[in-house]
């Protein structure tokens, strides 16, 4: 499952068009999946206007057919539409028409440029055929009041048959074409045009800018051809960019899904009224909901449109069976937002570790686990006492503690009352490790939220500063790393606040001092782990001391039982409070914003047994 286990995710907005007489049954079926939360669409919705959508799609198809437009195929049908289907259809078709108008304009310009290039190529071939006799061809660029003139290119073996004697004709043969120079009275021009139209010949456009000198003519044509190549390449690139237009792809995708929408909606909307059911779902796609309804015999239309701008998507987290007992800790700060670490994965390890370390006793841990197991049948939220009690038993075995008695079991690790300094140091190490994990989680969230660079420039320096400070406690030679971390933080902050310039320095210095002070205070807060472990052992010893003062055996054992029950009750409550405080204010504060909204799935109706 990878990092997906640690990540919370947002639910999807869905809508279902279901026959009115099957609405209640459809909602019941959706509730049984546990993946649906119903919610009214805050937008003003209209009735499903199938006729309008069909008309717009026919208009789109007719437009493409009349203009011979071959559109790229899109096999992946999208599931997201913004707004009502008929509005989406109208806006998509309107945008496509505007896009096509721009496309046709570019294509027309490109066609003119390519035609001019083809004419110049034939004109260049004509000049080659004329060799040194090309002088005077520039005069064919325009007619006069008394004479029309023209140069015509005909494929070889397809000559231009010039029969009237009133028309002057001169033929020059090139490599692939024969070139005819025609001149005559203006009233003969229509006759010549008719002869050209009925043949494979074309009239060459002799540009007015063509010079009279032969060499200059070839040079001018070459220069113009280079310019045409650049212009044609530019327009071809523009055409390719137009076909890659993101809005075009969105419009075509919308039209594709609406075409599917109409084809399928005929099964739902024909001769029957429909209800519009909306809300949030954790299902992976609309096909999942549709298939679920189809299995129940409900023919409905399902899609995943884009939710309203004002709508806040609820967040779902993976709640494993071993994480649910610690839900009370996870929900205290609020629901994690999108792109945040899932606390249900972390708490099953962190809570028992902290709780058991502060409550280290094999006997007391067993009683606590037993109480948690029994009470969980009536109050399920107390199930966390079972793993916490087991953790307390394990630490009791490590420290050799059974109901506050030493010597009943061998010591595997050490006795905290004999080495109080050692347990305080271990508490600081555990706390520092937990804070480091929180800082690393913040980095992971920054990567998920596409702001890793900003995190690296500032918060990354704070992480490096904290690690450097911890290393320096054991190796003083590492002190330069602290200076490096401070410089890193200063440079990164100045880059981020470069618009403020030097004026940002006081705020930057204040923030790094605050972060450093906060990390020190957070680390020292974990001293309470060792302090409460020592206090627990001291209170257990006090119970034995009080019991030993009573000579009556009955009173002695009564004080022992009542005293240990009091220690278990008071210590369990205090340790629970301290564990909660450390989780919320020293650990979660490093990475959890808790700005999410809880996903509350629709619960199915209770099935009453038939009597």
Coordinates of C-alpha atoms in Angstrom, one line a residue:
X1 CA 0.0 0.0 0.0
X2 CA 3.0 2.3 0.4
X3 CA 2.7 5.9 1.4
X4 CA -1.0 5.7 0.7
X5 CA -1.4 4.2 4.1
X6 CA -0.1 7.4 5.7
X7 CA -2.1 9.8 3.5
X8 CA -5.6 11.2 4.0
X9 CA -7.7 11.9 0.8
X10 CA -10.7 13.9 -0.1
X11 CA -14.0 12.4 -1.1
X12 CA -15.5 13.0 -4.6
X13 CA -18.6 14.9 -5.4
X14 CA -21.2 12.8 -7.2
X15 CA -24.7 13.1 -8.6
X16 CA -27.2 10.4 -9.5
X17 CA -30.3 10.8 -11.7
X18 CA -32.6 8.1 -10.5
X19 CA -36.2 7.3 -11.4
X20 CA -38.5 9.0 -8.9
X21 CA -40.3 5.8 -7.9
X22 CA -36.9 4.2 -7.1
X23 CA -35.3 7.0 -5.1
X24 CA -35.8 5.7 -1.6
X25 CA -34.5 2.2 -2.6
X26 CA -31.5 3.8 -4.4
X27 CA -30.6 5.8 -1.3
X28 CA -30.9 2.7 0.9
X29 CA -28.6 0.8 -1.5
X30 CA -26.1 3.7 -1.5
X31 CA -26.2 3.7 2.4
X32 CA -25.4 0.0 2.5
X33 CA -22.1 0.6 0.7
X34 CA -20.8 2.9 3.5
X35 CA -19.1 5.0 0.8
X36 CA -21.7 7.8 0.4
X37 CA -22.5 11.0 2.3
X38 CA -25.6 12.9 1.0
X39 CA -25.5 16.6 0.7
X40 CA -27.6 19.2 -1.2
X41 CA -25.9 20.9 -4.1
X42 CA -25.5 24.6 -3.0
X43 CA -25.8 25.7 -6.7
X44 CA -29.1 26.5 -8.3
X45 CA -29.9 23.4 -10.3
X46 CA -32.3 23.0 -13.2
X47 CA -34.1 20.1 -14.7
X48 CA -32.2 17.7 -16.9
X49 CA -32.9 19.2 -20.4
X50 CA -32.0 16.3 -22.7
X51 CA -33.5 17.9 -25.8
X52 CA -31.3 20.9 -25.6
X53 CA -28.1 18.8 -25.2
X54 CA -29.1 16.5 -28.1
X55 CA -29.7 19.6 -30.3
X56 CA -26.3 21.1 -29.4
X57 CA -24.5 17.8 -30.1
X58 CA -26.2 17.5 -33.5
X59 CA -25.2 21.1 -34.2
X60 CA -21.6 20.2 -33.3
X61 CA -21.7 17.1 -35.6
X62 CA -23.2 19.1 -38.5
X63 CA -20.6 21.8 -38.1
X64 CA -17.7 19.3 -38.2
X65 CA -19.3 17.5 -41.2
X66 CA -19.9 20.6 -43.3
X67 CA -16.3 21.9 -42.7
X68 CA -14.8 18.4 -43.1
X69 CA -13.1 18.7 -39.7
X70 CA -11.3 15.5 -38.5
X71 CA -11.0 15.8 -34.7
X72 CA -8.6 13.8 -32.6
X73 CA -10.2 10.8 -30.9
X74 CA -10.3 10.7 -27.1
X75 CA -10.9 7.3 -25.8
X76 CA -10.7 8.3 -22.1
X77 CA -14.1 9.7 -21.3
X78 CA -13.8 12.2 -18.5
X79 CA -16.0 12.1 -15.4
X80 CA -15.9 15.8 -14.4
X81 CA -18.2 18.4 -15.8
X82 CA -18.5 22.0 -14.4
X83 CA -22.1 23.1 -14.1
X84 CA -25.3 21.7 -15.5
X85 CA -25.1 19.4 -18.5
X86 CA -27.0 21.7 -20.9
X87 CA -24.9 24.7 -19.9
X88 CA -21.7 22.7 -20.4
X89 CA -22.9 21.6 -23.8
X90 CA -23.7 25.1 -25.0
X91 CA -20.4 26.6 -23.7
X92 CA -18.4 23.7 -25.2
X93 CA -20.0 24.0 -28.6
X94 CA -19.7 27.8 -28.6
X95 CA -16.0 27.6 -27.7
X96 CA -15.4 25.1 -30.5
X97 CA -17.1 27.4 -33.0
X98 CA -14.8 30.3 -32.0
X99 CA -11.8 28.0 -32.0
X100 CA -12.7 26.7 -35.5
X101 CA -13.1 30.2 -36.9
X102 CA -9.6 31.1 -35.7
X103 CA -8.4 27.8 -37.2
X104 CA -9.9 28.5 -40.6
X105 CA -8.4 32.0 -40.7
X106 CA -4.9 30.6 -40.1
X107 CA -5.5 27.8 -42.6
X108 CA -6.6 30.4 -45.2
X109 CA -3.5 32.5 -44.7
X110 CA -1.3 29.4 -44.8
X111 CA -3.1 28.3 -48.1
X112 CA -2.3 31.7 -49.6
X113 CA 1.3 31.6 -48.6
X114 CA 1.7 28.0 -50.0
X115 CA 0.0 29.1 -53.2
X116 CA 2.4 32.0 -53.6
X117 CA 5.3 29.7 -53.0
X118 CA 4.1 27.3 -55.6
X119 CA 3.7 30.2 -58.1
X120 CA 7.2 31.5 -57.4
X121 CA 8.6 28.0 -57.9
X122 CA 7.0 27.8 -61.3
X123 CA 8.1 31.4 -62.1
X124 CA 11.7 30.4 -61.1
X125 CA 11.4 27.4 -63.5
X126 CA 10.1 29.8 -66.2
X127 CA 13.1 32.1 -65.7
X128 CA 15.4 29.1 -66.0
X129 CA 13.7 28.1 -69.2
X130 CA 14.1 31.6 -70.6
X131 CA 17.8 31.7 -69.6
X132 CA 19.1 35.1 -70.6
X133 CA 15.9 36.2 -72.4
X134 CA 14.0 36.8 -69.2
X135 CA 14.4 40.5 -69.4
X136 CA 11.0 42.1 -69.8
X137 CA 9.0 39.4 -68.0
X138 CA 8.3 41.9 -65.2
X139 CA 6.0 43.8 -67.6
X140 CA 3.6 40.9 -67.4
X141 CA 2.8 41.8 -63.8
X142 CA -0.2 44.0 -64.9
X143 CA -2.4 44.7 -67.8
X144 CA -2.8 48.0 -69.6
X145 CA -5.9 49.7 -71.0
X146 CA -5.1 48.5 -74.5
X147 CA -3.6 45.1 -73.9
X148 CA -3.9 42.2 -71.6
X149 CA -0.9 40.0 -70.8
X150 CA -0.4 36.8 -69.0
X151 CA 2.1 33.9 -68.3
X152 CA 0.6 30.5 -68.1
X153 CA 2.3 27.2 -66.9
X154 CA 1.0 24.0 -68.4
X155 CA 2.2 20.4 -67.5
X156 CA 4.2 18.9 -70.4
X157 CA 2.0 16.9 -72.8
X158 CA -1.0 19.0 -71.7
X159 CA -0.4 22.2 -73.8
X160 CA -2.7 25.2 -74.0
X161 CA -4.4 25.2 -77.3
X162 CA -4.4 28.9 -78.5
X163 CA -6.4 29.1 -81.7
X164 CA -7.5 32.7 -82.1
X165 CA -5.2 34.6 -84.4
X166 CA -5.9 37.9 -82.5
X167 CA -3.9 36.5 -79.5
X168 CA -0.1 36.6 -79.6
X169 CA 1.4 33.4 -78.2
X170 CA 5.0 32.4 -77.4
X171 CA 5.9 29.0 -75.9
X172 CA 9.0 28.2 -73.7
X173 CA 9.6 24.6 -72.5
X174 CA 11.0 23.9 -69.0
X175 CA 11.9 20.7 -67.2
X176 CA 8.4 19.8 -66.1
X177 CA 6.2 22.5 -67.6
X178 CA 5.6 24.5 -70.8
X179 CA 5.2 28.2 -70.3
X180 CA 3.0 30.3 -72.6
X181 CA 3.3 34.1 -72.9
X182 CA 0.0 35.4 -74.2
X183 CA -1.0 39.0 -75.2
X184 CA -4.1 40.4 -76.9
X185 CA -6.8 42.9 -76.9
X186 CA -8.7 43.3 -73.6
X187 CA -11.9 41.8 -75.1
X188 CA -10.0 38.5 -75.7
X189 CA -9.2 38.0 -72.0
X190 CA -12.5 36.2 -71.2
X191 CA -11.8 33.8 -74.1
X192 CA -8.3 33.0 -72.7
X193 CA -9.6 32.6 -69.2
X194 CA -12.1 30.0 -70.5
X195 CA -9.4 28.1 -72.3
X196 CA -7.3 28.0 -69.1
X197 CA -10.2 26.8 -67.0
X198 CA -10.8 23.9 -69.4
X199 CA -7.2 22.8 -69.3
X200 CA -4.6 21.8 -66.7
X201 CA -2.8 25.1 -66.9
X202 CA -2.6 27.9 -64.4
X203 CA -1.8 31.6 -64.7
X204 CA 1.4 32.7 -63.0
X205 CA 1.2 35.7 -60.8
X206 CA 4.2 37.9 -61.8
X207 CA 4.8 40.1 -58.8
X208 CA 5.3 43.8 -59.3
X209 CA 8.4 43.8 -57.2
X210 CA 10.2 41.6 -59.7
X211 CA 13.2 43.6 -61.1
X212 CA 14.2 43.8 -64.8
X213 CA 17.7 42.3 -64.5
X214 CA 17.8 38.5 -64.9
X215 CA 20.3 37.9 -62.1
X216 CA 18.4 40.2 -59.8
X217 CA 15.1 38.4 -60.6
X218 CA 16.5 35.1 -59.4
X219 CA 17.9 36.6 -56.3
X220 CA 14.6 38.4 -55.5
X221 CA 12.7 35.2 -55.9
X222 CA 15.1 33.3 -53.7
X223 CA 14.8 36.0 -51.0
X224 CA 11.0 35.9 -51.1
X225 CA 11.0 32.1 -51.0
X226 CA 13.1 32.2 -47.8
X227 CA 10.6 34.7 -46.2
X228 CA 7.7 32.5 -47.3
X229 CA 9.3 29.4 -45.7
X230 CA 9.7 31.2 -42.4
X231 CA 6.1 32.5 -42.5
X232 CA 4.7 29.0 -43.5
X233 CA 6.7 27.4 -40.7
X234 CA 5.4 29.9 -38.2
X235 CA 1.8 29.3 -39.3
X236 CA 2.2 25.5 -39.2
X237 CA 3.6 25.9 -35.6
X238 CA 0.6 28.1 -34.7
X239 CA -1.7 25.4 -36.1
X240 CA -0.1 22.7 -34.0
X241 CA -0.4 24.9 -30.9
X242 CA -4.1 25.4 -31.7
X243 CA -4.6 21.7 -31.8
X244 CA -2.9 21.4 -28.4
X245 CA -5.2 24.1 -26.9
X246 CA -6.2 23.0 -23.4
X247 CA -9.6 24.6 -23.6
X248 CA -10.2 22.8 -26.9
X249 CA -9.3 19.5 -25.3
X250 CA -11.7 20.3 -22.4
X251 CA -14.5 21.2 -24.8
X252 CA -14.0 18.1 -26.8
X253 CA -13.9 16.0 -23.6
X254 CA -17.0 17.6 -22.4
X255 CA -18.8 16.9 -25.7
X256 CA -17.6 13.3 -25.6
X257 CA -18.9 12.7 -22.1
X258 CA -22.2 14.5 -22.9
X259 CA -22.6 12.3 -26.0
X260 CA -22.2 9.3 -23.7
X261 CA -24.5 11.0 -21.2
X262 CA -27.3 11.4 -23.7
X263 CA -26.9 7.9 -25.1
X264 CA -27.2 6.5 -21.6
X265 CA -29.8 9.0 -20.2
X266 CA -32.4 7.7 -22.7
X267 CA -32.6 4.6 -20.6
X268 CA -33.4 6.7 -17.5
X269 CA -35.3 9.7 -18.6
X270 CA -37.6 8.2 -21.2
X271 CA -41.2 8.5 -20.1
X272 CA -40.4 8.9 -16.4
X273 CA -39.4 11.6 -14.0
X274 CA -36.1 11.5 -12.2
X275 CA -34.7 12.7 -8.9
X276 CA -31.4 14.4 -8.5
X277 CA -29.4 12.8 -5.7
X278 CA -26.1 14.5 -4.8
X279 CA -23.3 14.2 -2.1
X280 CA -19.8 12.9 -1.5
X281 CA -18.4 9.5 -2.0
X282 CA -15.2 7.6 -1.5
X283 CA -15.9 5.3 -4.5
X284 CA -13.2 5.4 -7.1
X285 CA -15.4 6.3 -10.0
X286 CA -19.0 6.8 -11.2
X287 CA -19.1 3.3 -12.6
X288 CA -18.8 1.8 -9.1
X289 CA -22.0 3.6 -7.9
X290 CA -23.7 2.8 -11.2
X291 CA -22.9 -0.9 -11.0
X292 CA -24.0 -1.0 -7.4
X293 CA -27.4 0.4 -8.3
X294 CA -27.7 -1.8 -11.3
X295 CA -27.2 -4.9 -9.1
X296 CA -30.2 -3.7 -7.1
X297 CA -32.3 -3.3 -10.3
X298 CA -32.1 0.5 -10.4
X299 CA -31.3 2.0 -13.8
X300 CA -29.7 5.3 -12.9
X301 CA -27.4 7.9 -14.5
X302 CA -24.2 8.6 -12.4
X303 CA -21.4 11.1 -12.9
X304 CA -18.7 12.9 -10.9
X305 CA -19.0 16.6 -11.7
X306 CA -16.8 19.3 -10.2
X307 CA -18.3 20.5 -6.9
X308 CA -19.3 24.1 -6.2
X309 CA -16.5 26.5 -5.3
X310 CA -17.9 27.0 -1.9
X311 CA -18.2 23.3 -1.1
X312 CA -15.6 21.7 1.2
X313 CA -14.8 18.1 0.4
X314 CA -14.8 15.8 3.5
X315 CA -11.6 13.9 4.2
X316 CA -11.3 10.2 4.6
X317 CA -8.4 8.4 6.4
X318 CA -7.6 4.7 6.3
X319 CA -8.9 3.4 9.7
X320 CA -7.3 0.1 10.3
X321 CA -8.6 -2.3 13.0
X322 CA -5.4 -1.7 15.0
X323 CA -5.8 2.1 14.7
X324 CA -9.5 2.5 15.6
X325 CA -8.9 2.1 19.4
X326 CA -6.9 5.3 19.3
X327 CA -9.6 7.4 17.5
X328 CA -10.1 9.4 20.7
X329 CA -6.6 10.8 20.3
X330 CA -6.8 11.4 16.6
X331 CA -10.1 13.3 16.7
X332 CA -9.2 15.7 19.5
X333 CA -7.3 18.2 17.3
X334 CA -9.7 17.8 14.4
X335 CA -9.8 15.9 11.1
X336 CA -6.6 15.9 9.0
X337 CA -6.9 17.9 5.7
X338 CA -6.1 16.9 2.2
X339 CA -2.4 16.0 1.8
X340 CA -1.8 15.5 5.5
X341 CA -0.4 12.5 7.4
X342 CA -3.0 10.0 8.6
X343 CA -2.7 9.9 12.4
X344 CA -4.5 6.6 12.7
X345 CA -1.3 4.9 11.4
X346 CA 1.0 6.6 13.9
X347 CA -1.0 6.6 17.1
X348 CA -1.1 2.8 17.7
X349 CA 2.7 2.9 18.2
X350 CA 3.2 6.3 19.8
X351 CA 0.4 6.2 22.4
X352 CA 1.2 2.8 24.0
X353 CA 4.9 3.7 24.0
X354 CA 4.4 6.9 25.9
X355 CA 1.7 5.5 28.2
X356 CA 3.6 2.3 29.0
X357 CA 6.8 4.2 29.7
X358 CA 5.0 6.4 32.3
X359 CA 3.1 3.4 33.8
X360 CA 5.8 0.7 34.0
X361 CA 4.4 -2.2 36.1
X362 CA 3.6 -5.8 35.1
X363 CA 0.7 -6.1 37.6
X364 CA -0.8 -2.7 37.1
X365 CA -0.6 -3.1 33.4
X366 CA -2.4 -6.4 33.5
X367 CA -5.2 -4.9 35.6
X368 CA -5.5 -2.0 33.2
X369 CA -5.6 -4.2 30.1
X370 CA -8.2 -6.4 31.7
X371 CA -10.3 -3.4 32.7
X372 CA -10.0 -2.0 29.2
X373 CA -11.1 -5.2 27.7
X374 CA -14.2 -5.6 30.0
X375 CA -15.3 -2.0 29.8
X376 CA -14.9 -1.8 26.0
X377 CA -18.0 -3.8 25.6
X378 CA -20.0 -1.0 27.2
X379 CA -17.8 1.9 26.2
X380 CA -15.9 1.1 23.0
X381 CA -13.8 4.3 23.2
X382 CA -11.9 2.7 26.2
X383 CA -10.4 0.0 24.0
X384 CA -7.1 1.9 23.8
X385 CA -6.5 0.8 27.5
X386 CA -5.8 -2.8 26.3
X387 CA -2.7 -2.0 24.2
X388 CA -1.6 0.7 26.7
X389 CA -1.9 -1.9 29.5
X390 CA 0.1 -4.4 27.5
X391 CA 2.8 -1.7 26.9
X392 CA 2.8 -1.0 30.6
X393 CA 3.4 -4.8 31.3
X394 CA 6.3 -4.9 28.9
X395 CA 8.0 -1.9 30.5
X396 CA 7.2 -3.4 33.9
X397 CA 9.1 -6.5 32.8
X398 CA 12.0 -4.4 31.5
X399 CA 12.2 -2.5 34.8
X400 CA 11.4 -5.5 37.1
X401 CA 8.2 -4.1 38.6
X402 CA 5.2 -6.1 39.7
X403 CA 2.6 -4.2 41.7
X404 CA 5.4 -2.0 43.0
X405 CA 7.5 -5.0 44.3
X406 CA 11.1 -5.4 43.3
X407 CA 12.8 -8.8 43.1
X408 CA 9.8 -10.9 42.0
X409 CA 11.0 -10.9 38.5
X410 CA 14.5 -10.3 37.2
X411 CA 15.5 -6.9 35.8
X412 CA 16.0 -7.0 32.1
X413 CA 17.0 -3.3 31.6
X414 CA 17.5 -1.3 34.8
X415 CA 15.7 0.0 37.9
X416 CA 14.6 3.6 37.4
X417 CA 14.5 4.4 41.1
X418 CA 18.1 3.4 41.4
X419 CA 19.2 5.4 38.3
X420 CA 16.8 8.4 38.0
X421 CA 19.2 10.3 35.8
X422 CA 19.3 7.5 33.2
X423 CA 15.5 7.4 32.8
X424 CA 15.4 11.2 32.4
X425 CA 18.0 11.0 29.6
X426 CA 16.0 8.2 27.9
X427 CA 12.9 10.3 28.2
X428 CA 14.6 13.2 26.4
X429 CA 15.9 10.8 23.7
X430 CA 12.4 9.4 23.1
X431 CA 11.0 12.9 23.0
X432 CA 13.6 14.1 20.6
X433 CA 13.0 11.1 18.3
X434 CA 9.3 11.8 18.3
X435 CA 9.8 15.5 17.5
X436 CA 12.2 14.5 14.6
X437 CA 9.5 12.2 13.2
X438 CA 7.1 15.0 13.3
X439 CA 9.5 17.3 11.4
X440 CA 10.0 14.6 8.8
X441 CA 6.3 14.1 8.5
X442 CA 6.0 17.9 7.8
X443 CA 8.6 17.4 5.0
X444 CA 6.5 14.6 3.5
X445 CA 3.4 16.7 3.6
X446 CA 5.2 19.6 1.9
X447 CA 6.2 17.2 -0.9
X448 CA 2.6 16.0 -1.2
X449 CA 1.4 19.7 -1.3
X450 CA 3.9 20.7 -4.0
X451 CA 5.8 23.1 -1.7
X452 CA 8.9 21.1 -0.9
X453 CA 11.3 23.8 -2.1
X454 CA 9.8 26.4 0.3
X455 CA 9.9 23.9 3.1
X456 CA 13.6 23.1 2.3
X457 CA 14.6 26.8 2.4
X458 CA 13.1 27.5 5.9
X459 CA 11.7 24.4 7.7
X460 CA 14.4 22.2 6.3
X461 CA 17.0 24.5 8.1
X462 CA 15.0 24.1 11.3
X463 CA 15.2 20.3 11.0
X464 CA 18.9 20.5 10.4
X465 CA 19.3 22.9 13.3
X466 CA 17.5 20.5 15.7
X467 CA 19.6 17.5 14.5
X468 CA 22.8 19.5 14.8
X469 CA 21.9 20.6 18.4
X470 CA 21.2 17.0 19.4
X471 CA 24.5 15.8 17.9
X472 CA 26.4 18.7 19.6
X473 CA 25.2 17.5 23.0
X474 CA 27.3 14.3 22.5
X475 CA 30.0 15.7 20.2
X476 CA 31.0 19.3 20.8
X477 CA 32.9 19.3 17.5
X478 CA 29.6 19.4 15.7
X479 CA 28.8 23.0 16.9
X480 CA 29.7 24.5 13.5
X481 CA 26.7 22.6 12.1
X482 CA 24.5 24.8 14.2
X483 CA 26.0 27.9 12.7
X484 CA 25.5 26.4 9.3
X485 CA 21.9 25.7 10.0
X486 CA 21.3 29.3 11.2
X487 CA 22.9 30.7 8.0
X488 CA 20.8 28.3 5.9
X489 CA 17.7 29.6 7.6
X490 CA 18.6 33.2 7.2
X491 CA 19.4 32.9 3.5
X492 CA 16.3 30.8 2.8
X493 CA 14.1 33.3 4.6
X494 CA 15.6 36.3 2.8
X495 CA 15.0 34.6 -0.6
X496 CA 11.4 34.0 0.3
X497 CA 10.9 37.5 1.7
X498 CA 13.1 39.2 -1.0
X499 CA 10.4 41.7 -1.7
X500 CA 10.8 43.2 1.8
X501 CA 14.6 43.3 1.5
X502 CA 16.6 44.1 4.7
X503 CA 13.4 45.1 6.5
X504 CA 12.5 41.4 6.8
X505 CA 15.6 40.7 9.0
X506 CA 14.0 41.5 12.4
X507 CA 11.1 39.2 11.6
X508 CA 13.4 36.4 10.4
X509 CA 15.6 36.6 13.5
X510 CA 12.5 36.5 15.7
X511 CA 11.1 33.5 13.9
X512 CA 14.3 31.4 14.2
X513 CA 14.6 32.4 17.9
X514 CA 11.0 31.4 18.4
X515 CA 11.5 28.1 16.6
X516 CA 14.6 27.3 18.6
X517 CA 13.0 28.1 21.9
X518 CA 9.9 26.1 20.9
X519 CA 12.0 23.0 20.1
X520 CA 13.9 23.3 23.4
X521 CA 10.7 23.6 25.4
X522 CA 9.1 20.7 23.4
X523 CA 12.1 18.5 24.1
X524 CA 12.2 19.3 27.8
X525 CA 8.5 18.5 28.0
X526 CA 9.3 14.9 27.5
X527 CA 11.1 14.8 30.9
X528 CA 7.7 14.1 32.3
X529 CA 8.0 10.6 30.8
X530 CA 10.7 9.7 33.3
X531 CA 9.2 11.8 36.0
X532 CA 5.9 10.0 35.9
X533 CA 7.6 6.6 35.7
X534 CA 9.5 7.5 38.9
X535 CA 6.3 8.9 40.5
X536 CA 4.4 5.7 39.7
X537 CA 7.0 3.6 41.4
X538 CA 7.2 5.9 44.3
X539 CA 3.4 5.8 44.8
X540 CA 3.5 2.0 44.6
X541 CA 6.2 2.0 47.3
X542 CA 4.1 4.4 49.4
X543 CA 1.2 1.9 49.3
X544 CA 3.4 -0.8 50.8
X545 CA 4.7 1.6 53.4
X546 CA 1.2 2.5 54.5
X547 CA 0.1 -1.1 54.5
X548 CA 3.1 -2.1 56.7
X549 CA 2.0 0.3 59.4
X550 CA -1.2 -1.7 59.9
X551 CA -0.8 -4.8 62.2
X552 CA -4.1 -6.4 61.3
X553 CA -3.7 -8.8 58.4
X554 CA -7.2 -7.9 57.1
X555 CA -6.5 -4.2 57.3
X556 CA -3.0 -4.8 55.8
X557 CA -4.3 -6.5 52.7
X558 CA -7.3 -4.2 52.4
X559 CA -5.0 -1.2 52.3
X560 CA -2.8 -2.9 49.7
X561 CA -5.8 -3.7 47.4
X562 CA -7.4 -0.3 47.9
X563 CA -4.1 1.5 47.6
X564 CA -3.1 -0.3 44.3
X565 CA -6.6 0.4 42.9
X566 CA -6.2 4.0 43.8
X567 CA -2.7 4.1 42.2
X568 CA -4.0 2.5 39.1
X569 CA -7.0 4.8 38.8
X570 CA -5.2 8.1 39.6
X571 CA -2.0 7.2 37.7
X572 CA -3.9 6.0 34.6
X573 CA -5.9 9.2 34.5
X574 CA -2.8 11.4 35.0
X575 CA -0.8 9.4 32.4
X576 CA -3.7 9.6 30.0
X577 CA -3.7 13.4 30.3
X578 CA 0.1 13.6 29.9
X579 CA 0.1 11.3 26.9
X580 CA -2.7 13.4 25.3
X581 CA -0.8 16.6 26.0
X582 CA 2.5 15.2 24.5
X583 CA 0.7 13.9 21.4
X584 CA -1.2 17.1 20.8
X585 CA 1.2 19.9 21.7
X586 CA 4.6 18.3 21.2
X587 CA 4.1 15.9 18.3
X588 CA 1.0 16.8 16.2
X589 CA 1.9 20.5 16.3
X590 CA 4.9 19.7 14.0
X591 CA 2.8 18.4 11.0
X592 CA -0.9 18.4 11.6
X593 CA -3.1 21.4 10.7
X594 CA -6.4 19.5 11.2
X595 CA -8.4 21.7 8.9
X596 CA -10.3 18.9 7.2
X597 CA -13.9 18.0 7.3
X598 CA -15.0 14.6 8.6
X599 CA -16.5 12.2 6.1
X600 CA -19.8 11.0 7.6
X601 CA -21.1 8.1 5.5
X602 CA -24.9 7.6 5.3
X603 CA -25.9 4.7 7.6
X604 CA -28.5 2.2 6.3
X605 CA -31.8 1.8 8.1
X606 CA -31.9 -0.8 10.9
X607 CA -33.5 -4.0 9.6
X608 CA -36.1 -5.1 12.1
X609 CA -36.7 -8.8 12.3
X610 CA -40.0 -10.1 11.1
X611 CA -42.3 -11.4 13.9

